[in-house]
Coordinates of C-alpha atoms in Angstrom, one line a residue:
X28 CA 54.6 174.7 115.4
X29 CA 53.2 177.4 117.7
X30 CA 53.6 177.6 121.4
X31 CA 50.2 177.7 123.1
X32 CA 50.5 176.5 126.6
X33 CA 52.1 177.5 129.8
X34 CA 54.4 175.2 131.7
X35 CA 53.9 175.2 135.5
X36 CA 56.8 174.7 137.8
X37 CA 54.8 172.6 140.3
X38 CA 53.4 170.3 137.6
X39 CA 56.9 169.9 136.1
X40 CA 58.3 168.9 139.5
X41 CA 55.5 166.3 139.7
X42 CA 56.4 165.1 136.2
X43 CA 60.0 164.6 137.3
X44 CA 59.0 162.7 140.4
X45 CA 56.2 160.7 138.8
X46 CA 58.2 159.4 135.7
X47 CA 61.3 157.3 135.5
X48 CA 62.9 159.3 132.7
X49 CA 62.1 162.9 131.9
X50 CA 63.8 164.9 129.2
X51 CA 63.4 168.7 129.0
X52 CA 63.9 169.2 125.3
X53 CA 63.2 171.4 122.2
X54 CA 61.8 170.0 119.0
X55 CA 64.6 171.4 116.8
X56 CA 67.5 170.5 119.1
X57 CA 69.9 167.9 117.7
X58 CA 71.3 167.0 121.1
X59 CA 67.8 166.5 122.4
X60 CA 67.0 164.1 119.5
X61 CA 70.2 162.2 120.4
X62 CA 69.2 161.8 124.0
X63 CA 65.7 160.7 123.1
X64 CA 67.0 158.2 120.5
X65 CA 69.3 156.7 123.1
X66 CA 66.4 155.9 125.4
X67 CA 64.3 154.7 122.4
X68 CA 67.1 152.4 121.3
X69 CA 67.3 150.9 124.9
X70 CA 63.5 150.4 124.9
X71 CA 63.1 152.8 127.9
X72 CA 60.0 154.9 128.2
X73 CA 60.6 158.6 128.7
X74 CA 58.5 161.7 129.1
X75 CA 59.7 164.6 126.9
X76 CA 58.7 168.1 127.7
X77 CA 59.3 170.2 124.6
X78 CA 60.0 173.7 125.9
X79 CA 59.6 175.4 122.6
X80 CA 56.0 174.3 122.6
X81 CA 55.2 176.5 125.7
X82 CA 54.9 180.2 125.7
X83 CA 57.0 180.4 128.9
X84 CA 59.5 177.8 127.7
X85 CA 62.4 180.3 127.8
X86 CA 61.5 181.4 131.4
X87 CA 61.3 177.7 132.4
X88 CA 64.8 177.2 131.2
X89 CA 65.8 179.8 133.8
X90 CA 64.1 177.6 136.4
X91 CA 66.0 174.6 135.0
X92 CA 69.2 176.6 135.4
X93 CA 68.5 177.2 139.0
X94 CA 67.6 173.5 139.5
X95 CA 70.5 172.0 137.6
X96 CA 73.2 174.6 137.1
X97 CA 72.7 174.7 133.3
X98 CA 70.2 176.3 131.0
X99 CA 70.9 174.3 127.8
X100 CA 68.8 171.4 126.6
X101 CA 68.3 168.6 126.9
X102 CA 68.1 168.3 130.7
X103 CA 67.7 164.6 131.6
X104 CA 66.3 163.4 134.9
X105 CA 66.2 159.7 135.9
X106 CA 64.2 158.6 138.9
X107 CA 63.9 162.2 140.0
X108 CA 67.6 163.0 139.8
X109 CA 69.3 165.2 137.3
X110 CA 71.9 163.3 135.4
X111 CA 73.0 165.9 132.8
X112 CA 72.6 166.6 129.1
X113 CA 72.9 164.5 126.0
X114 CA 76.7 163.9 126.2
X115 CA 76.5 163.1 130.0
X116 CA 73.7 160.6 129.2
X117 CA 75.7 159.1 126.4
X118 CA 78.7 158.8 128.6
X119 CA 76.7 157.0 131.3
X120 CA 75.4 154.6 128.7
X121 CA 78.9 153.9 127.3
X122 CA 80.1 153.1 130.8
X123 CA 77.1 150.7 131.4
X124 CA 75.7 152.9 134.1
X125 CA 72.6 154.4 132.4
X126 CA 70.4 151.3 132.1
X127 CA 70.6 150.4 135.8
X128 CA 69.4 153.9 136.6
X129 CA 66.4 153.6 134.3
X130 CA 65.4 149.9 134.8
X131 CA 62.0 150.9 136.2
X132 CA 61.1 152.5 132.8
X133 CA 62.1 149.6 130.6
X134 CA 59.3 148.7 128.2
X135 CA 57.9 145.3 128.2
X136 CA 58.2 143.6 124.8
X137 CA 56.2 140.6 123.7

């Protein structure tokens, strides 16, 4: 996979505010896969922004560091608020606190 695009800061802020669950991720990251699988297993829609698919993904991680206090991925946002990484997300789920945060994004099943 080759990075081709540039990730804009303002468009990313819009993505965070316009989507219930946003995961800043990398395609090869095991923790990122764990976080995405957690939401999939709960039938919650999420938007994944794969930083390694963008030419400026590394620089964008610097922006995420300024926004969240950490540079590692995944960086998970629910309803516009940063909730943490994969282990933080998993912990909230185990405590029964994650699904109430993301109920707006629950998929409708028929």
